Amino acid sequence: MPQAELQRLAGAMARPLSEVMGVASFYHLFRFDPPPPHRCVVCRGTACFVRGAERLEAALQQRGVGFETASCVGACGQAPVLVCDGAVATGDPGALPWL
């Protein structure tokens, strides 16, 4: 959501910009910057944590790939798990062709 659009919305609703920003920043699905080309989520659930989620995060950071984290993605038997663009990957993120 661009700043100019938030200001326009605040004006149209006759509300202070701080209120509009408060609502927009509360919901994690609202973004202030354009989304990255790929959406990656690293699971930090117990099984993934124990089996190397931090290594997945480090590898993604080294490659400059943006990612989010989740408390569990429900694939504990495949830990550690990385979900990129809806596809579940395990182990080394270097195995993903676009990385």
CSV table of C-alpha atoms in Angstrom, one decimal:
chain,number,residue,atom,x,y,z
A,1,MET,CA,0.0,0.0,0.0
A,2,PRO,CA,1.7,3.2,-1.2
A,3,GLN,CA,1.9,6.1,1.3
A,4,ALA,CA,-0.1,8.4,-1.1
A,5,GLU,CA,-2.9,5.8,-1.2
A,6,LEU,CA,-3.0,5.6,2.6
A,7,GLN,CA,-3.2,9.4,2.7
A,8,ARG,CA,-6.0,9.5,0.2
A,9,LEU,CA,-7.9,6.8,2.1
A,10,ALA,CA,-7.5,8.8,5.4
A,11,GLY,CA,-8.9,11.9,3.7
A,12,ALA,CA,-11.8,10.0,2.1
A,13,MET,CA,-12.7,8.5,5.5
A,14,ALA,CA,-12.1,11.8,7.4
A,15,ARG,CA,-9.8,9.9,9.8
A,16,PRO,CA,-6.2,10.8,10.8
A,17,LEU,CA,-3.4,9.1,8.8
A,18,SER,CA,-2.2,7.6,12.1
A,19,GLU,CA,-5.4,5.6,12.4
A,20,VAL,CA,-5.2,4.3,8.9
A,21,MET,CA,-1.5,3.4,9.4
A,22,GLY,CA,-2.4,1.6,12.7
A,23,VAL,CA,-5.0,-0.6,10.9
A,24,ALA,CA,-2.8,-1.2,7.9
A,25,SER,CA,0.3,-2.1,10.0
A,26,PHE,CA,-1.8,-4.5,12.3
A,27,TYR,CA,-2.7,-6.9,9.5
A,28,HIS,CA,0.2,-9.0,8.2
A,29,LEU,CA,-1.3,-9.3,4.7
A,30,PHE,CA,-1.0,-5.6,4.1
A,31,ARG,CA,2.3,-4.6,2.7
A,32,PHE,CA,3.9,-1.2,2.5
A,33,ASP,CA,6.5,-2.3,0.0
A,34,PRO,CA,6.0,-4.4,-3.2
A,35,PRO,CA,6.2,-8.2,-2.5
A,36,PRO,CA,9.4,-10.0,-3.5
A,37,PRO,CA,9.4,-12.1,-6.6
A,38,HIS,CA,9.1,-15.3,-4.6
A,39,ARG,CA,7.3,-15.9,-1.3
A,40,CYS,CA,9.3,-18.2,1.0
A,41,VAL,CA,8.3,-19.3,4.5
A,42,VAL,CA,10.7,-21.1,6.8
A,43,CYS,CA,9.1,-23.3,9.4
A,44,ARG,CA,10.3,-22.7,12.9
A,45,GLY,CA,8.3,-25.4,14.6
A,46,THR,CA,10.0,-27.7,17.1
A,47,ALA,CA,10.8,-30.5,14.5
A,48,CYS,CA,12.2,-28.0,12.0
A,49,PHE,CA,14.1,-26.1,14.7
A,50,VAL,CA,15.8,-29.2,15.9
A,51,ARG,CA,16.6,-30.4,12.4
A,52,GLY,CA,18.1,-27.2,11.1
A,53,ALA,CA,15.7,-24.4,10.3
A,54,GLU,CA,18.4,-21.9,11.2
A,55,ARG,CA,20.6,-23.4,8.5
A,56,LEU,CA,17.8,-22.8,5.9
A,57,GLU,CA,17.5,-19.2,7.1
A,58,ALA,CA,21.2,-18.6,6.9
A,59,ALA,CA,21.4,-20.1,3.3
A,60,LEU,CA,18.5,-17.9,2.2
A,61,GLN,CA,20.1,-14.8,3.7
A,62,GLN,CA,23.4,-15.6,2.0
A,63,ARG,CA,21.6,-15.8,-1.4
A,64,GLY,CA,19.7,-12.5,-0.7
A,65,VAL,CA,16.3,-14.2,-0.7
A,66,GLY,CA,13.7,-12.6,1.5
A,67,PHE,CA,11.6,-14.9,3.6
A,68,GLU,CA,9.1,-15.0,6.4
A,69,THR,CA,8.9,-17.5,9.3
A,70,ALA,CA,6.0,-19.5,10.6
A,71,SER,CA,5.5,-21.4,13.9
A,72,CYS,CA,4.5,-24.5,12.0
A,73,VAL,CA,3.6,-25.4,8.4
A,74,GLY,CA,2.3,-28.9,9.3
A,75,ALA,CA,5.0,-30.9,7.5
A,76,CYS,CA,6.9,-32.1,10.6
A,77,GLY,CA,7.9,-35.4,9.1
A,78,GLN,CA,9.9,-33.6,6.4
A,79,ALA,CA,11.7,-31.2,8.7
A,80,PRO,CA,13.3,-28.8,8.2
A,81,VAL,CA,10.8,-27.3,5.8
A,82,LEU,CA,10.8,-24.3,3.5
A,83,VAL,CA,7.7,-23.4,1.5
A,84,CYS,CA,8.4,-21.3,-1.6
A,85,ASP,CA,5.6,-20.1,-3.8
A,86,GLY,CA,3.4,-22.8,-2.3
A,87,ALA,CA,5.8,-25.7,-2.9
A,88,VAL,CA,7.2,-27.6,0.0
A,89,ALA,CA,11.0,-28.1,-0.1
A,90,THR,CA,13.2,-29.8,2.5
A,91,GLY,CA,16.8,-29.7,3.3
A,92,ASP,CA,19.1,-27.5,1.2
A,93,PRO,CA,17.6,-24.4,-0.4
A,94,GLY,CA,20.3,-24.6,-3.0
A,95,ALA,CA,18.4,-27.5,-4.5
A,96,LEU,CA,15.6,-25.0,-5.6
A,97,PRO,CA,16.4,-24.1,-9.2
A,98,TRP,CA,15.6,-20.3,-8.9
A,99,LEU,CA,18.0,-19.9,-5.9
